[in-house]
Amino acid sequence: MLTITTSTTMAANRDEILANFQACTGIENFEECLAHLEQSNWNLTEAINSVFGARENAQDQSHAQSHATFEGPTAVPPEHLSGPKKDEDDSTAPSVPMDQAGPSVSLPQPTILRLLQFSIHHRGSVIPLSLTDDQKVDDIKELLAKQLDMPKINLFLSGWDPRIMMPSDETTLSTLHLPSEISLTLSTPRVEPEESLQFCSQSSNGDELSFAERLTRHFELIITDSDDGDTVYNLRYEGCKTIVDVKQGIFALTNVQPRHQVWTGWPKDTDTMTLAASGIDFPKHRLSFKRLGIDQPHNSSSQAATSAGNESSDSDEFEDAHEIMDLDDSAMFGSDSASHRFEPLLSDDLEDVTESLIHFSQEFSARYGDFHPSFYLGPLEEAMKEAFSVSAKDRRLLAVYVHHDKSVQSNVFCSQLLCSDSIVSFLSQNFVTWAWDVTSPKNRERLLQMCTKIFGSVTAATLKNLQQDKFPLLLLVMRIRFNTEVFSVLQGNLSLDELMTSMISAVEVFSQQQQVEVVQEEERRKAEMLKMEQDFAYQESLIADRAKQEEKERQEREEGERIMREQKEEEMKKAEEEAIRLSLERQLVEEPEEGTSQAVSTLRMRLPSGETVTRRFLAAEKLQMLLVFLGSKGFHSDAHKVLTTWPKRDLTTLDGQQTLQQLGLCPQETLFVEER
């Protein structure tokens, strides 16, 4: 009774421990947090110390070198060559009870590196490798690539623990919790490629963000445990994670296996679908789950399960084996019991292709579990666009899985090959996978019509003539030089290694052609950019020339207008001067005749041009008349001076009412007309 109470308390505190661990370490990745906590048996202090110890070693290499000397990827500290000594050191390690764990932690201790011994099985031989657990999966491939003299892209490792997700090249070995000795299988292509292909990926738009953006964003899932006092878990996942990843995370927190979880709140019931494609709300989405009745004994913590672990494990294994044997027997011998356990993968009643494929994916999950290839839910033409109709660097191959329930190989192929972690991971990385069931004649005819339309009559005739014992099939389709071709037809009697090798060969052929296409596409892009730049420069030069021409025309127009304006002003000025001259002429008195008895003043006037004008005036005539005379000749007093010789005077400044005689200009005088 005491054990059950302690286990229940630990299970209730797991969410708090997880939150405290994330707050102390700043690690947002949910799977990485779970890995550290499970490795430390949910001891918060030990898990935090392991993280900070690894960071301290990375920041202070000189301190680490005082304990160990590293000469390559296989070197480890001499004092740890015998492997980890966790059990011997547990007495000195700090320990905090689970129900009292909190954010307060002790000072971090240096992390002890473990030495991992790998046995890599490859084509009948074993390649031994030694690495420390702070290295990555990519380091394993790096060593294998050097020994086998082949690129890392051709290397595919399988045999990892099936309870964890397929690791990527950047995964650190310590996060996988591997034993000291582990065996893996290396798959490489056996044939040299002769042809090449292209592939594509087409993005779809979500409600708020594009599909590509949703894949990289973090979704906050607010999950309510309906059977445990409405306990709420706040978990963060990237959009590229699948629904089954969330269920595996809940399994790690509650020990409720995914097949015993009943969920409410998923818009689409397809476990292999990514969160970005599932249509859930962003950035937060609410969910709830409860347990099936058969799972109640499994709702205890890992400590409670320890006391009856063997018994519970054997019961689960027996239950799973019983389900598989029932499926194998019914599928192999064609008994009627299969029809009572499972529905057909494709129903004859569904005419819409998308609805048919949704039914196929749901029924496939019910038969073989949620961990299987992510099938494209749409017509075959749309799957081809998803694979082939984008830029060369984003293209992928197309894998068409053709199922037949009456074939004895179908169940084994699906459960042991198609749903294996290595195949599922490889398909998701390199293929767009589309599936169909040809068990019923109607659905078989629908597939033949689609293949005739897309691949041609030869491929359709090949599928039509195949007997049911040749199924299931996996067609690897690629686009080579704008032609869609079926590269390989893989039958269901292959082994896992043979299937993986064939798929790697197809990807290698594709990769070579893809590089050619990428280069050609880049050259076309550069040529188009150069042409666009040249066109732009030409248009700019045309605009500049047009602007220069318009400016020249404007200047010429303004110059013409200025000249015309000046000419008009000049004409107006001359007309005005002529009018004044005529007015002054009319004011002049007549020149006195020679021999008149009146006193006469003869005036000689030297003009600015040097010309001399002589005029006779009556001596009694006023000075103003002299000025009027000069004005009638164009020499106005406001612009000219009229000077006498002796004494020198400017007559224009004198009183114009004085007579010439009074001014001493009689009987004769010489005057000088000058401009002011």
Short mmCIF file of N, CA and C in Angstrom, two decimals, residues 322-437:
data_model
loop_
_atom_site.label_atom_id
_atom_site.label_comp_id
_atom_site.label_asym_id
_atom_site.label_seq_id
_atom_site.Cartn_x
_atom_site.Cartn_y
_atom_site.Cartn_z
N HIS A 322 -0.82 -11.84 -28.96
CA HIS A 322 -2.10 -12.46 -29.29
C HIS A 322 -2.81 -11.69 -30.41
N GLU A 323 -2.76 -10.34 -30.32
CA GLU A 323 -3.39 -9.54 -31.38
C GLU A 323 -2.71 -9.76 -32.71
N ILE A 324 -1.36 -9.81 -32.71
CA ILE A 324 -0.64 -10.00 -33.98
C ILE A 324 -0.92 -11.38 -34.56
N MET A 325 -0.97 -12.41 -33.68
CA MET A 325 -1.22 -13.76 -34.19
C MET A 325 -2.62 -13.86 -34.77
N ASP A 326 -3.59 -13.19 -34.11
CA ASP A 326 -4.93 -13.21 -34.68
C ASP A 326 -4.94 -12.59 -36.05
N LEU A 327 -4.25 -11.46 -36.23
CA LEU A 327 -4.22 -10.79 -37.52
C LEU A 327 -3.48 -11.64 -38.54
N ASP A 328 -2.33 -12.22 -38.15
CA ASP A 328 -1.57 -13.04 -39.09
C ASP A 328 -2.38 -14.23 -39.54
N ASP A 329 -3.02 -14.92 -38.59
CA ASP A 329 -3.77 -16.11 -38.96
C ASP A 329 -4.92 -15.78 -39.88
N SER A 330 -5.65 -14.70 -39.55
CA SER A 330 -6.80 -14.37 -40.37
C SER A 330 -6.38 -13.91 -41.75
N ALA A 331 -5.28 -13.16 -41.84
CA ALA A 331 -4.82 -12.69 -43.15
C ALA A 331 -4.23 -13.82 -43.97
N MET A 332 -3.51 -14.73 -43.29
CA MET A 332 -2.82 -15.78 -44.04
C MET A 332 -3.79 -16.83 -44.54
N PHE A 333 -4.74 -17.21 -43.72
CA PHE A 333 -5.63 -18.30 -44.10
C PHE A 333 -6.97 -17.81 -44.63
N GLY A 334 -7.15 -16.48 -44.64
CA GLY A 334 -8.38 -15.94 -45.24
C GLY A 334 -9.62 -16.30 -44.48
N SER A 335 -9.54 -16.46 -43.17
CA SER A 335 -10.71 -16.82 -42.37
C SER A 335 -11.64 -15.64 -42.27
N ASP A 336 -12.86 -15.91 -41.89
CA ASP A 336 -13.86 -14.85 -41.76
C ASP A 336 -13.65 -13.99 -40.53
N SER A 337 -12.79 -14.47 -39.61
CA SER A 337 -12.58 -13.68 -38.39
C SER A 337 -11.96 -12.34 -38.68
N ALA A 338 -11.19 -12.22 -39.76
CA ALA A 338 -10.56 -10.95 -40.08
C ALA A 338 -11.59 -9.89 -40.38
N SER A 339 -12.65 -10.27 -41.04
CA SER A 339 -13.68 -9.29 -41.38
C SER A 339 -14.39 -8.77 -40.15
N HIS A 340 -14.37 -9.59 -39.07
CA HIS A 340 -15.01 -9.13 -37.84
C HIS A 340 -14.08 -8.22 -37.04
N ARG A 341 -12.77 -8.40 -37.20
CA ARG A 341 -11.81 -7.60 -36.44
C ARG A 341 -11.51 -6.27 -37.13
N PHE A 342 -11.38 -6.29 -38.45
CA PHE A 342 -10.99 -5.08 -39.17
C PHE A 342 -11.88 -4.88 -40.39
N GLU A 343 -12.08 -3.61 -40.72
CA GLU A 343 -12.76 -3.26 -41.95
C GLU A 343 -11.76 -3.28 -43.10
N PRO A 344 -12.22 -3.32 -44.35
CA PRO A 344 -11.29 -3.22 -45.49
C PRO A 344 -10.56 -1.88 -45.45
N LEU A 345 -9.32 -1.89 -45.97
CA LEU A 345 -8.55 -0.64 -46.01
C LEU A 345 -9.22 0.40 -46.89
N LEU A 346 -9.86 -0.03 -47.96
CA LEU A 346 -10.61 0.86 -48.84
C LEU A 346 -12.02 0.32 -48.99
N SER A 347 -12.97 1.20 -48.82
CA SER A 347 -14.37 0.81 -48.96
C SER A 347 -14.85 1.09 -50.38
N ASP A 348 -15.69 0.19 -50.88
CA ASP A 348 -16.26 0.40 -52.22
C ASP A 348 -17.27 1.54 -52.23
N ASP A 349 -17.76 1.93 -51.06
CA ASP A 349 -18.82 2.94 -51.01
C ASP A 349 -18.28 4.36 -51.17
N LEU A 350 -16.97 4.56 -50.99
CA LEU A 350 -16.39 5.90 -51.05
C LEU A 350 -15.91 6.18 -52.47
N GLU A 351 -16.52 7.16 -53.11
CA GLU A 351 -16.12 7.52 -54.47
C GLU A 351 -15.02 8.57 -54.49
N ASP A 352 -15.00 9.43 -53.49
CA ASP A 352 -13.99 10.48 -53.43
C ASP A 352 -12.64 9.89 -53.03
N VAL A 353 -11.59 10.22 -53.79
CA VAL A 353 -10.27 9.65 -53.54
C VAL A 353 -9.75 10.07 -52.17
N THR A 354 -9.90 11.34 -51.83
CA THR A 354 -9.39 11.83 -50.55
C THR A 354 -10.07 11.12 -49.38
N GLU A 355 -11.39 10.99 -49.42
CA GLU A 355 -12.10 10.27 -48.36
C GLU A 355 -11.65 8.82 -48.29
N SER A 356 -11.41 8.21 -49.44
CA SER A 356 -10.94 6.82 -49.46
C SER A 356 -9.59 6.68 -48.78
N LEU A 357 -8.68 7.63 -49.05
CA LEU A 357 -7.35 7.54 -48.47
C LEU A 357 -7.35 7.87 -46.98
N ILE A 358 -8.24 8.74 -46.54
CA ILE A 358 -8.38 8.98 -45.10
C ILE A 358 -8.83 7.71 -44.40
N HIS A 359 -9.80 7.02 -45.01
CA HIS A 359 -10.26 5.74 -44.46
C HIS A 359 -9.13 4.72 -44.47
N PHE A 360 -8.33 4.70 -45.53
CA PHE A 360 -7.19 3.78 -45.62
C PHE A 360 -6.21 4.02 -44.47
N SER A 361 -5.86 5.28 -44.24
CA SER A 361 -4.89 5.60 -43.20
C SER A 361 -5.42 5.26 -41.82
N GLN A 362 -6.68 5.55 -41.56
CA GLN A 362 -7.26 5.23 -40.26
C GLN A 362 -7.31 3.73 -40.02
N GLU A 363 -7.73 2.97 -41.02
CA GLU A 363 -7.82 1.52 -40.86
C GLU A 363 -6.43 0.89 -40.79
N PHE A 364 -5.47 1.46 -41.52
CA PHE A 364 -4.09 0.96 -41.46
C PHE A 364 -3.53 1.15 -40.04
N SER A 365 -3.83 2.32 -39.41
CA SER A 365 -3.40 2.56 -38.04
C SER A 365 -4.04 1.58 -37.07
N ALA A 366 -5.31 1.27 -37.31
CA ALA A 366 -6.00 0.32 -36.43
C ALA A 366 -5.38 -1.07 -36.52
N ARG A 367 -4.90 -1.43 -37.70
CA ARG A 367 -4.32 -2.77 -37.88
C ARG A 367 -2.89 -2.87 -37.36
N TYR A 368 -2.06 -1.89 -37.77
CA TYR A 368 -0.63 -2.03 -37.57
C TYR A 368 -0.04 -1.01 -36.60
N GLY A 369 -0.87 -0.20 -36.00
CA GLY A 369 -0.36 0.79 -35.05
C GLY A 369 -0.21 2.16 -35.68
N ASP A 370 -0.01 3.15 -34.83
CA ASP A 370 0.06 4.53 -35.29
C ASP A 370 1.39 4.87 -35.94
N PHE A 371 2.43 4.07 -35.66
CA PHE A 371 3.74 4.36 -36.23
C PHE A 371 3.86 3.67 -37.58
N HIS A 372 3.60 4.42 -38.63
CA HIS A 372 3.68 3.91 -40.00
C HIS A 372 3.96 5.08 -40.92
N PRO A 373 4.28 4.85 -42.20
CA PRO A 373 4.53 5.97 -43.12
C PRO A 373 3.36 6.93 -43.18
N SER A 374 3.67 8.18 -43.32
CA SER A 374 2.64 9.21 -43.45
C SER A 374 2.13 9.21 -44.88
N PHE A 375 0.94 8.65 -45.10
CA PHE A 375 0.38 8.53 -46.44
C PHE A 375 -0.20 9.88 -46.88
N TYR A 376 0.03 10.20 -48.14
CA TYR A 376 -0.50 11.45 -48.70
C TYR A 376 -2.00 11.29 -48.89
N LEU A 377 -2.78 12.21 -48.31
CA LEU A 377 -4.24 12.13 -48.34
C LEU A 377 -4.77 13.02 -49.45
N GLY A 378 -4.71 12.51 -50.67
CA GLY A 378 -5.18 13.24 -51.83
C GLY A 378 -4.99 12.41 -53.08
N PRO A 379 -5.52 12.86 -54.21
CA PRO A 379 -5.38 12.11 -55.46
C PRO A 379 -3.91 11.89 -55.81
N LEU A 380 -3.68 10.88 -56.65
CA LEU A 380 -2.32 10.55 -57.06
C LEU A 380 -1.69 11.71 -57.82
N GLU A 381 -2.50 12.43 -58.61
CA GLU A 381 -1.95 13.59 -59.34
C GLU A 381 -1.43 14.65 -58.37
N GLU A 382 -2.15 14.87 -57.26
CA GLU A 382 -1.70 15.85 -56.28
C GLU A 382 -0.45 15.38 -55.56
N ALA A 383 -0.35 14.09 -55.30
CA ALA A 383 0.87 13.55 -54.69
C ALA A 383 2.08 13.75 -55.60
N MET A 384 1.87 13.60 -56.91
CA MET A 384 2.96 13.82 -57.86
C MET A 384 3.37 15.29 -57.86
N LYS A 385 2.40 16.20 -57.78
CA LYS A 385 2.75 17.62 -57.70
C LYS A 385 3.54 17.90 -56.42
N GLU A 386 3.12 17.24 -55.33
CA GLU A 386 3.84 17.40 -54.07
C GLU A 386 5.29 16.95 -54.21
N ALA A 387 5.53 15.94 -55.04
CA ALA A 387 6.87 15.36 -55.18
C ALA A 387 7.71 16.04 -56.24
N PHE A 388 7.08 16.49 -57.33
CA PHE A 388 7.86 16.86 -58.51
C PHE A 388 7.75 18.32 -58.93
N SER A 389 6.74 19.06 -58.48
CA SER A 389 6.42 20.33 -59.14
C SER A 389 6.91 21.57 -58.41
N VAL A 390 8.09 21.49 -57.82
CA VAL A 390 8.69 22.70 -57.25
C VAL A 390 10.14 22.80 -57.71
N SER A 391 10.93 23.61 -57.03
CA SER A 391 12.32 23.81 -57.42
C SER A 391 13.09 22.50 -57.26
N ALA A 392 14.19 22.37 -58.00
CA ALA A 392 14.94 21.12 -58.05
C ALA A 392 15.45 20.72 -56.67
N LYS A 393 15.89 21.66 -55.87
CA LYS A 393 16.47 21.31 -54.58
C LYS A 393 15.42 20.81 -53.60
N ASP A 394 14.14 21.05 -53.84
CA ASP A 394 13.07 20.63 -52.92
C ASP A 394 12.32 19.41 -53.40
N ARG A 395 12.73 18.79 -54.48
CA ARG A 395 12.00 17.65 -55.02
C ARG A 395 12.29 16.37 -54.26
N ARG A 396 11.33 15.45 -54.26
CA ARG A 396 11.48 14.14 -53.64
C ARG A 396 10.95 13.06 -54.58
N LEU A 397 11.21 11.81 -54.20
CA LEU A 397 10.68 10.70 -54.96
C LEU A 397 9.24 10.44 -54.53
N LEU A 398 8.54 9.65 -55.32
CA LEU A 398 7.18 9.23 -55.00
C LEU A 398 7.18 7.73 -54.77
N ALA A 399 6.68 7.30 -53.61
CA ALA A 399 6.54 5.88 -53.29
C ALA A 399 5.05 5.54 -53.30
N VAL A 400 4.65 4.60 -54.13
CA VAL A 400 3.25 4.17 -54.24
C VAL A 400 3.15 2.77 -53.64
N TYR A 401 2.45 2.65 -52.51
CA TYR A 401 2.27 1.35 -51.87
C TYR A 401 0.93 0.77 -52.32
N VAL A 402 0.96 -0.45 -52.87
CA VAL A 402 -0.24 -1.13 -53.37
C VAL A 402 -0.47 -2.35 -52.48
N HIS A 403 -1.59 -2.34 -51.76
CA HIS A 403 -1.90 -3.39 -50.78
C HIS A 403 -2.92 -4.37 -51.35
N HIS A 404 -2.85 -5.62 -50.85
CA HIS A 404 -3.83 -6.66 -51.22
C HIS A 404 -4.04 -7.54 -50.00
N ASP A 405 -5.25 -7.50 -49.43
CA ASP A 405 -5.53 -8.23 -48.20
C ASP A 405 -5.43 -9.74 -48.36
N LYS A 406 -5.65 -10.27 -49.56
CA LYS A 406 -5.68 -11.71 -49.76
C LYS A 406 -4.30 -12.29 -50.04
N SER A 407 -3.28 -11.46 -50.05
CA SER A 407 -1.92 -11.94 -50.22
C SER A 407 -1.35 -12.33 -48.86
N VAL A 408 -0.69 -13.50 -48.79
CA VAL A 408 -0.15 -13.98 -47.52
C VAL A 408 1.02 -13.12 -47.05
N GLN A 409 1.60 -12.33 -47.94
CA GLN A 409 2.77 -11.52 -47.58
C GLN A 409 2.40 -10.15 -47.04
N SER A 410 1.14 -9.75 -47.18
CA SER A 410 0.76 -8.37 -46.85
C SER A 410 0.96 -8.06 -45.38
N ASN A 411 0.49 -8.93 -44.50
CA ASN A 411 0.58 -8.63 -43.07
C ASN A 411 2.03 -8.56 -42.60
N VAL A 412 2.87 -9.51 -43.05
CA VAL A 412 4.28 -9.51 -42.64
C VAL A 412 4.99 -8.28 -43.19
N PHE A 413 4.73 -7.94 -44.44
CA PHE A 413 5.38 -6.78 -45.05
C PHE A 413 5.02 -5.51 -44.30
N CYS A 414 3.73 -5.34 -43.97
CA CYS A 414 3.30 -4.11 -43.31
C CYS A 414 3.83 -4.03 -41.88
N SER A 415 3.70 -5.11 -41.11
CA SER A 415 4.04 -5.06 -39.69
C SER A 415 5.54 -5.05 -39.46
N GLN A 416 6.32 -5.79 -40.27
CA GLN A 416 7.74 -5.95 -40.00
C GLN A 416 8.63 -5.06 -40.86
N LEU A 417 8.17 -4.67 -42.06
CA LEU A 417 9.00 -3.86 -42.95
C LEU A 417 8.49 -2.43 -43.05
N LEU A 418 7.27 -2.29 -43.54
CA LEU A 418 6.77 -0.95 -43.84
C LEU A 418 6.63 -0.10 -42.58
N CYS A 419 6.37 -0.72 -41.43
CA CYS A 419 6.20 0.03 -40.19
C CYS A 419 7.45 0.01 -39.31
N SER A 420 8.57 -0.49 -39.84
CA SER A 420 9.80 -0.45 -39.06
C SER A 420 10.31 0.99 -38.98
N ASP A 421 11.03 1.28 -37.90
CA ASP A 421 11.46 2.66 -37.69
C ASP A 421 12.38 3.15 -38.79
N SER A 422 13.26 2.28 -39.29
CA SER A 422 14.20 2.71 -40.34
C SER A 422 13.48 3.03 -41.64
N ILE A 423 12.51 2.20 -42.03
CA ILE A 423 11.78 2.43 -43.28
C ILE A 423 10.90 3.67 -43.16
N VAL A 424 10.21 3.80 -42.03
CA VAL A 424 9.34 4.97 -41.84
C VAL A 424 10.15 6.26 -41.89
N SER A 425 11.29 6.27 -41.21
CA SER A 425 12.13 7.46 -41.20
C SER A 425 12.69 7.76 -42.59
N PHE A 426 13.15 6.73 -43.30
CA PHE A 426 13.73 6.94 -44.63
C PHE A 426 12.68 7.44 -45.62
N LEU A 427 11.47 6.88 -45.55
CA LEU A 427 10.40 7.34 -46.44
C LEU A 427 10.02 8.79 -46.15
N SER A 428 9.93 9.14 -44.88
CA SER A 428 9.53 10.52 -44.54
C SER A 428 10.57 11.54 -44.98
N GLN A 429 11.85 11.15 -45.00
CA GLN A 429 12.90 12.09 -45.37
C GLN A 429 13.06 12.23 -46.88
N ASN A 430 12.78 11.17 -47.64
CA ASN A 430 13.14 11.17 -49.06
C ASN A 430 11.98 10.95 -50.02
N PHE A 431 10.78 10.62 -49.52
CA PHE A 431 9.67 10.24 -50.40
C PHE A 431 8.39 10.96 -50.01
N VAL A 432 7.51 11.11 -50.99
CA VAL A 432 6.09 11.35 -50.74
C VAL A 432 5.39 10.01 -50.93
N THR A 433 4.75 9.52 -49.88
CA THR A 433 4.19 8.17 -49.90
C THR A 433 2.69 8.22 -50.14
N TRP A 434 2.25 7.46 -51.13
CA TRP A 434 0.82 7.37 -51.49
C TRP A 434 0.44 5.90 -51.48
N ALA A 435 -0.76 5.56 -51.01
CA ALA A 435 -1.14 4.16 -50.83
C ALA A 435 -2.51 3.89 -51.43
N TRP A 436 -2.72 2.62 -51.78
CA TRP A 436 -4.01 2.17 -52.34
C TRP A 436 -4.18 0.69 -52.06
N ASP A 437 -5.43 0.25 -51.97
CA ASP A 437 -5.77 -1.15 -51.74
C ASP A 437 -6.51 -1.70 -52.95
#
